[in-house]
Coordinates of C-alpha atoms and ligand atoms in Angstrom, one line a residue:
X288 CA 0.0 0.0 0.0
X289 CA 2.8 2.4 0.9
X290 CA 4.5 1.7 -2.3
X291 CA 1.3 2.5 -4.2
X292 CA 0.9 5.9 -2.5
X293 CA 4.5 6.8 -3.3
X294 CA 4.0 5.9 -7.0
X295 CA 0.8 8.0 -7.1
X296 CA 2.5 11.0 -5.5
X297 CA 5.5 10.7 -7.9
X298 CA 3.1 10.5 -10.9
X299 CA 1.3 13.6 -9.6
X300 CA 4.6 15.6 -9.3
X301 CA 5.6 14.4 -12.7
X302 CA 2.3 15.5 -14.3
X303 CA 2.4 18.8 -12.5
X304 CA 5.9 19.5 -13.7
X305 CA 5.0 18.5 -17.2
X306 CA 2.0 20.8 -17.2
X307 CA 4.0 23.7 -15.8
X308 CA 6.7 23.2 -18.4
X309 CA 4.1 23.1 -21.1
X310 CA 2.9 26.6 -20.0
X311 CA 6.4 27.9 -20.6
X312 CA 6.4 29.2 -17.0
X313 CA 9.5 27.6 -15.8
X314 CA 12.9 29.1 -16.2
X315 CA 16.2 27.4 -15.7
X316 CA 17.2 30.1 -13.2
X317 CA 14.1 29.5 -11.0
X318 CA 14.9 27.9 -7.7
X319 CA 14.8 24.1 -7.7
X320 CA 11.4 22.6 -6.8
X321 CA 12.4 20.9 -3.6
X322 CA 9.0 19.2 -3.3
X323 CA 9.5 17.1 -6.4
X324 CA 12.1 14.8 -7.8
X325 CA 12.0 16.7 -11.1
X326 CA 15.2 16.6 -13.0
X327 CA 17.7 19.4 -12.2
X328 CA 17.6 22.3 -14.6
X329 CA 19.9 22.1 -17.6
X330 CA 23.2 23.9 -17.2
X331 CA 23.0 27.5 -18.4
X332 CA 24.2 28.0 -22.0
X333 CA 27.0 30.5 -22.1
X334 CA 28.4 32.6 -25.0
X335 CA 32.0 33.7 -24.5
X336 CA 32.4 37.1 -26.0
X337 CA 35.7 38.9 -26.4
X338 CA 36.0 42.7 -26.3
X339 CA 38.4 45.5 -25.6
X340 CA 36.3 46.9 -22.7
X341 CA 37.8 50.4 -22.7
X342 CA 35.8 52.1 -25.4
X343 CA 33.0 54.1 -24.0
X344 CA 30.1 54.3 -24.8
X345 CA 30.4 50.9 -26.5
X346 CA 32.1 48.8 -23.9
X347 CA 33.6 50.0 -20.6
X348 CA 33.7 49.0 -17.0
X349 CA 31.2 50.6 -14.6
X350 CA 32.1 51.7 -11.1
X351 CA 31.7 48.1 -10.0
X352 CA 34.1 46.9 -12.7
X353 CA 31.2 45.3 -14.6
X354 CA 31.1 45.6 -18.4
X355 CA 28.6 48.1 -19.6
X356 CA 27.8 50.1 -22.8
X357 CA 25.9 49.9 -26.1
X358 CA 27.7 46.8 -27.4
X359 CA 27.3 45.1 -24.0
X360 CA 23.6 45.7 -23.9
X361 CA 23.1 44.7 -27.5
X362 CA 25.1 41.5 -27.2
X363 CA 23.4 40.6 -23.9
X364 CA 20.0 41.0 -25.5
X365 CA 21.0 39.0 -28.6
X366 CA 22.3 36.2 -26.3
X367 CA 19.1 36.3 -24.3
X368 CA 17.1 36.0 -27.5
X369 CA 19.1 33.0 -28.5
X370 CA 18.8 31.4 -25.1
X371 CA 22.3 32.1 -23.9
X372 CA 23.9 34.0 -21.0
X373 CA 26.7 36.2 -22.3
X374 CA 30.1 36.2 -20.6
X375 CA 32.4 39.1 -21.6
X376 CA 36.1 38.8 -21.5
X377 CA 38.3 41.9 -22.0
X378 CA 41.5 41.8 -24.0
X379 CA 43.7 44.1 -26.0
X380 CA 41.9 45.2 -29.2
X381 CA 44.7 43.9 -31.5
X382 CA 44.5 40.4 -29.8
X383 CA 40.8 39.9 -30.4
X384 CA 40.8 38.5 -33.9
X385 CA 43.7 36.1 -33.2
X386 CA 41.9 34.9 -30.0
X387 CA 38.7 34.4 -31.9
X388 CA 40.5 32.3 -34.4
X389 CA 42.1 30.1 -31.8
X390 CA 38.7 29.4 -30.3
X391 CA 39.0 31.5 -27.1
X392 CA 35.7 33.2 -27.8
X393 CA 32.5 32.4 -29.6
X394 CA 32.3 35.9 -31.0
X395 CA 33.8 39.4 -30.7
X396 CA 31.9 42.6 -30.2
X397 CA 34.1 45.6 -29.9
X398 CA 32.9 48.5 -32.0
X399 CA 34.8 46.7 -34.7
X400 CA 34.6 48.2 -38.1
X401 CA 33.8 45.8 -40.9
X402 CA 36.9 46.0 -43.2
X403 CA 37.9 43.9 -46.1
X404 CA 41.2 43.0 -44.5
X405 CA 39.5 41.7 -41.3
X406 CA 36.9 39.9 -43.3
X407 CA 39.7 37.7 -44.7
X408 CA 40.1 36.2 -41.2
X409 CA 36.7 36.5 -39.6
X410 CA 33.1 36.4 -40.6
X411 CA 31.2 39.6 -39.8
X412 CA 27.5 39.9 -38.9
X413 CA 25.4 42.4 -40.7
X414 CA 26.3 46.0 -39.8
X415 CA 24.9 47.2 -36.6
X416 CA 26.3 50.7 -36.2
X417 CA 27.5 53.6 -38.4
X418 CA 30.4 55.8 -37.3
X419 CA 33.3 57.7 -38.8
X420 CA 36.7 58.9 -37.5
X421 CA 36.9 62.2 -35.6
X422 CA 39.9 64.1 -34.5
X423 CA 40.2 65.1 -30.9
X424 CA 42.3 68.2 -30.2
X425 CA 42.8 70.7 -27.5
X426 CA 40.5 73.7 -27.7
X427 CA 42.2 76.4 -29.7
X428 CA 44.3 74.0 -31.7
X429 CA 45.3 75.0 -35.3
X430 CA 44.1 71.6 -36.5
X431 CA 40.8 72.2 -38.3
X432 CA 40.8 69.3 -40.8
X433 CA 42.6 66.1 -41.5
X434 CA 45.0 67.9 -43.8
X435 CA 46.2 69.9 -40.8
X436 CA 47.4 66.7 -39.2
X437 CA 50.5 66.7 -41.4
X438 CA 53.6 67.3 -39.4
X439 CA 51.7 67.0 -36.1
X440 CA 52.0 64.3 -33.4
X441 CA 48.9 62.2 -33.8
X442 CA 47.8 59.4 -31.4
X443 CA 45.8 56.4 -32.2
X444 CA 44.8 53.0 -30.7
X445 CA 47.0 50.3 -32.2
X446 CA 45.4 48.2 -34.9
X447 CA 42.3 50.4 -35.3
X448 CA 40.9 52.0 -38.4
X449 CA 42.0 55.3 -36.7
X450 CA 45.6 54.1 -37.2
X451 CA 44.8 53.1 -40.8
X452 CA 43.3 56.5 -41.8
X453 CA 46.2 58.4 -40.2
X454 CA 48.8 56.2 -42.0
X455 CA 46.9 56.8 -45.2
X456 CA 47.6 60.5 -44.8
X457 CA 51.3 59.7 -44.8
X458 CA 51.6 60.2 -41.0
X459 CA 53.3 57.8 -38.6
X460 CA 51.1 57.9 -35.5
X461 CA 52.0 57.3 -31.9
X462 CA 50.3 54.0 -31.0
X463 CA 48.6 53.3 -27.7
X464 CA 47.2 50.1 -26.3
X465 CA 43.8 51.7 -25.6
X466 CA 42.0 54.8 -26.8
X467 CA 41.6 56.3 -23.3
X468 CA 45.5 56.1 -23.1
X469 CA 45.7 58.1 -26.3
X470 CA 43.1 60.6 -25.2
X471 CA 44.7 61.1 -21.8
X472 CA 48.0 61.7 -23.4
X473 CA 46.4 64.4 -25.5
X474 CA 45.3 66.1 -22.3
X475 CA 48.9 65.7 -21.0
X476 CA 50.3 67.2 -24.1
X477 CA 52.0 64.0 -25.4
X478 CA 50.2 64.3 -28.7
X479 CA 48.5 67.2 -30.5
X480 CA 45.6 65.1 -31.8
X481 CA 43.9 61.7 -31.4
X482 CA 42.0 60.0 -34.2
X483 CA 39.3 57.6 -33.0
X484 CA 35.6 56.7 -33.7
X485 CA 33.3 59.7 -33.6
X486 CA 31.0 58.5 -30.7
X487 CA 34.0 57.7 -28.5
X488 CA 35.6 61.1 -29.0
X489 CA 32.3 62.8 -28.3
X490 CA 31.6 60.7 -25.2
X491 CA 35.1 61.5 -23.9
X492 CA 34.6 65.2 -24.4
X493 CA 31.3 65.1 -22.5
X494 CA 32.8 63.1 -19.7
X495 CA 35.7 65.5 -19.3
X496 CA 34.2 69.0 -19.7
X497 CA 37.1 70.5 -17.7
X498 CA 39.8 69.1 -20.0
X499 CA 39.2 71.6 -22.9
X500 CA 39.1 69.0 -25.6
X501 CA 37.1 69.4 -28.8
X502 CA 36.2 67.3 -31.8
X503 CA 37.2 68.1 -35.4
X504 CA 35.1 66.3 -38.0
X505 CA 37.5 65.9 -40.9
X506 CA 36.4 64.1 -44.0
X507 CA 36.7 60.5 -43.3
X508 CA 34.7 57.6 -44.8
X509 CA 31.7 56.1 -43.1
X510 CA 32.5 52.9 -41.1
X511 CA 30.1 50.1 -40.0
X512 CA 30.5 47.9 -37.0
X513 CA 30.0 44.2 -37.1
X514 CA 30.1 41.3 -34.6
X515 CA 32.9 39.0 -35.6
X516 CA 32.7 35.2 -35.7
X517 CA 35.1 32.5 -36.6
X518 CA 35.5 32.3 -40.4
X519 CA 33.6 29.0 -40.6
X520 CA 30.9 29.7 -38.1
X521 CA 28.1 30.7 -40.5
X522 CA 25.6 28.9 -38.3
X523 CA 26.1 31.3 -35.4
X524 CA 26.4 34.3 -37.6
X525 CA 23.1 33.5 -39.2
X526 CA 21.3 33.2 -35.9
X527 CA 22.8 36.5 -34.6
X528 CA 21.8 38.2 -37.9
X529 CA 18.3 37.0 -37.6
X530 CA 18.0 38.4 -34.0
X531 CA 19.7 41.7 -35.1
X532 CA 17.1 42.0 -37.9
X533 CA 14.3 41.3 -35.4
X534 CA 15.7 43.9 -33.0
X535 CA 15.9 46.5 -35.8
X536 CA 12.2 46.1 -36.6
X537 CA 10.7 45.5 -33.1
X538 CA 12.2 48.5 -31.4
X539 CA 14.7 46.7 -29.2
X540 CA 17.7 48.1 -31.1
X541 CA 16.2 51.6 -30.9
X542 CA 15.7 51.2 -27.1
X543 CA 19.3 50.4 -26.6
X544 CA 20.5 53.1 -29.0
X545 CA 18.3 55.7 -27.2
X546 CA 19.6 54.6 -23.8
X547 CA 23.2 55.4 -24.8
X548 CA 22.8 58.2 -27.4
X549 CA 19.6 59.9 -26.2
X550 CA 18.1 60.0 -29.7
X551 CA 16.4 57.5 -32.0
X552 CA 18.6 55.3 -34.0
X553 CA 19.4 56.7 -37.4
X554 CA 18.7 54.6 -40.5
X555 CA 21.8 53.3 -42.2
Ligands
LIG232 N1 36.1 51.0 -35.0 C1 37.5 51.0 -34.9 C2 38.1 49.7 -35.5 O1 37.4 48.8 -35.8 C3 37.9 51.1 -33.4 C4 37.4 50.0 -32.6 C5 38.1 50.0 -31.2 N2 37.3 49.2 -30.3 C6 37.7 49.0 -29.0 N3 36.9 48.4 -28.2 N4 38.8 49.5 -28.6 O2 39.2 49.6 -35.7

């Protein structure tokens, strides 16, 4: 008799858990149901994402040393949509593509411009952001255009498109590990200009109103950011692209854009 009751109770618990699951009401993160012998929740699926987390407002550390920014929010939301928790790992920008290639990351998001050269070694998602290069200078500088950079000490972050455009002008720039390093050296007088992505220069100026830095627009080409995958990982790229597309049309992308840039996302 005792055995029968146990079986009945077990069946009841099983049925209950099946019904609950069917309603889509259970989450893997919900506390374990101690009253049942339902199977333990499946281990959380994790995406390992590499980024140079020193590029506000796209990726930077908050006061608690947690990654934050536009890219972080976008990638976290994409991961969530695909059923993954996203784990960010910070690394030097020039090491991201090699590390992706060696399998250290599932993908890279790092305000990375889609370029032909990079596309030889990685697979890019559809573009998710439009930017251009800006020149940061001290207020009152004689540098008013990219032509004025000739003969000046110009700082860039190593391996960025900023470095590329400066070298194209025939200038050998001073290379820094991070863009904040370059911008801080501009403040200190180590260089007369820094060339970096427009939103990053503008953000830095806004965050440092007492440092008398201003932005010069110049006439640089438009650049588009993409999320990078291993060259042969079309399966993941396709999934991420589908979610990106969805976020562009359902307002999610715009919400994230507005959070960081205070205006609606432009069409590009
Ligand atoms: N968009 C530029 C490039 O792709 C700069 C990106 C730098 N990103 C960063 N997280 N430091 O080269």
